[in-house]
Coordinates of C-alpha atoms in Angstrom, one line a residue:
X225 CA -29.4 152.7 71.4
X226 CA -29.0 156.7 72.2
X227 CA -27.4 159.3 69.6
X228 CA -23.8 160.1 71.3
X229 CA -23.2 163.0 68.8
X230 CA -23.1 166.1 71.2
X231 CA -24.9 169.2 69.4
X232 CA -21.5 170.7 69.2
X233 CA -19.9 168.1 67.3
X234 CA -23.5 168.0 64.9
X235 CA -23.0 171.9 64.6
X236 CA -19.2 171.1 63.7
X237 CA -20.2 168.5 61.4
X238 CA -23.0 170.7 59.7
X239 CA -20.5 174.0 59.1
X240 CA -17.7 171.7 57.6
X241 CA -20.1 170.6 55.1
X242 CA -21.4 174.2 54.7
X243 CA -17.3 175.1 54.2
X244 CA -17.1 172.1 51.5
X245 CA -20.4 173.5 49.9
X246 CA -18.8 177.0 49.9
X247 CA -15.7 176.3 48.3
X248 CA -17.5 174.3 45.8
X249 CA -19.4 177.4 45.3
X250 CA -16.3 179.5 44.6
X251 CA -14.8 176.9 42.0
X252 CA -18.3 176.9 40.2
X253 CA -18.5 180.7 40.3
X254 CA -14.5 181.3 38.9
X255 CA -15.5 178.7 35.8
X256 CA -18.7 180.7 34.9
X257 CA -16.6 183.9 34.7
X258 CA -13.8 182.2 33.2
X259 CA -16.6 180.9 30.2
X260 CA -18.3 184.6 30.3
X261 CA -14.9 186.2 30.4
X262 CA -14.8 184.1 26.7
X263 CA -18.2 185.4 25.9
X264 CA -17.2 189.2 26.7
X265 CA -14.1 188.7 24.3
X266 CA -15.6 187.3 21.8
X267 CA -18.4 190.4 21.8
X268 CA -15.8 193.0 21.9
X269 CA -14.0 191.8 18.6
X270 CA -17.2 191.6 16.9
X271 CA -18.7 194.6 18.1
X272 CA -21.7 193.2 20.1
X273 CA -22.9 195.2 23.1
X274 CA -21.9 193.6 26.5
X275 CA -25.3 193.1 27.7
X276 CA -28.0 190.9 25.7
X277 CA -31.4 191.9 28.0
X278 CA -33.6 188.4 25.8
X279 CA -30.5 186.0 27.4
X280 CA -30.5 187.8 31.0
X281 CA -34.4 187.5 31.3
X282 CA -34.5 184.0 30.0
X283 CA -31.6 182.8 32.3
X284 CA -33.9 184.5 35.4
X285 CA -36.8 182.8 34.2
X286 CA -35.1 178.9 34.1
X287 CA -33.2 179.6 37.2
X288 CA -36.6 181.0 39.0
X289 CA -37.8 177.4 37.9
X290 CA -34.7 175.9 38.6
X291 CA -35.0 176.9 42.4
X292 CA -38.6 176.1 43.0
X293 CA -37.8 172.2 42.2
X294 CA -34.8 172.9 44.4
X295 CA -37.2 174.3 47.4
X296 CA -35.4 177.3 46.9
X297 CA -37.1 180.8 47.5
X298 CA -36.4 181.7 43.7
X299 CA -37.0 185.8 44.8
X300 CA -33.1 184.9 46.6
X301 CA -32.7 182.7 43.0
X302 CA -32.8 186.2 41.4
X303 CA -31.1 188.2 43.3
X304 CA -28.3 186.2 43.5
X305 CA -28.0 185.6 39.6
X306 CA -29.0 189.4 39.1
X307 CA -25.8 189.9 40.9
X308 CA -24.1 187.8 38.8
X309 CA -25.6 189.2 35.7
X310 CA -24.5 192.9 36.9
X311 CA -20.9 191.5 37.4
X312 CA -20.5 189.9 33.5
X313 CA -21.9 192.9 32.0
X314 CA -19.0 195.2 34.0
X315 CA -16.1 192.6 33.1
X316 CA -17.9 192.9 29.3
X317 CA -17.8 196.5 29.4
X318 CA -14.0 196.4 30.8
X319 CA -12.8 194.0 28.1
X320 CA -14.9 196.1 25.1
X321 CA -12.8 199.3 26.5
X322 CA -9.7 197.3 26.5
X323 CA -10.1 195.8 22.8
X324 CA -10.9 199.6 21.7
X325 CA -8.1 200.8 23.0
X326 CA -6.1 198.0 21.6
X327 CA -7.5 199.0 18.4
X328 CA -6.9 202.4 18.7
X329 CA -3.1 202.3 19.3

């Protein structure tokens, strides 16, 4: 017996699941900030600084891991959560301003 699947319906098979994989991706990606948006309140009403460089480092270091038993190029691993990293530490800085200024009025 032959494979009937034409390579455009394989192609339109493979990007749906690469649209499923995406959203998934989204919904993952609004509950971390929605758990670091928590983290970045809780720092500005006790005073702690909006970065904490011992957590970012050892967060790279188990996700650099974490890709190579994925077969993921844990360089992209990096970058990726680097990104991510840069973007907490902003929202942390943002919600730090607002609580001072809460305070202040």
């Amino acid at each position: 017996m032959t494979d009937q699947t034409s390579p455009a319906d394989t192609l339109q098979d493979l990007r749906r699941s690469i649209d499923n994989i995406d959203a998934a991706l989204v919904a993952i990606l609004a509950e971390r900030f929605r758990c670091t948006k928590a983290v970045g309140a809780l720092k500005a009403r006790y005073g702690m600084p909006p970065a904490d460089p011992a957590r970012e480092s050892r967060q790279i270091a188990r996700l650099r891991t974490l890709a190579e038993e994925a077969h993921l190029d844990p360089d992209f691993a990096e970058k990726f959560l680097n990104f991510i990293i840069h973007e907490v530490i902003r929202h942390h800085e943002a919600i730090a301003r607002q609580s001072s200024d809460s305070a202040n009025t």
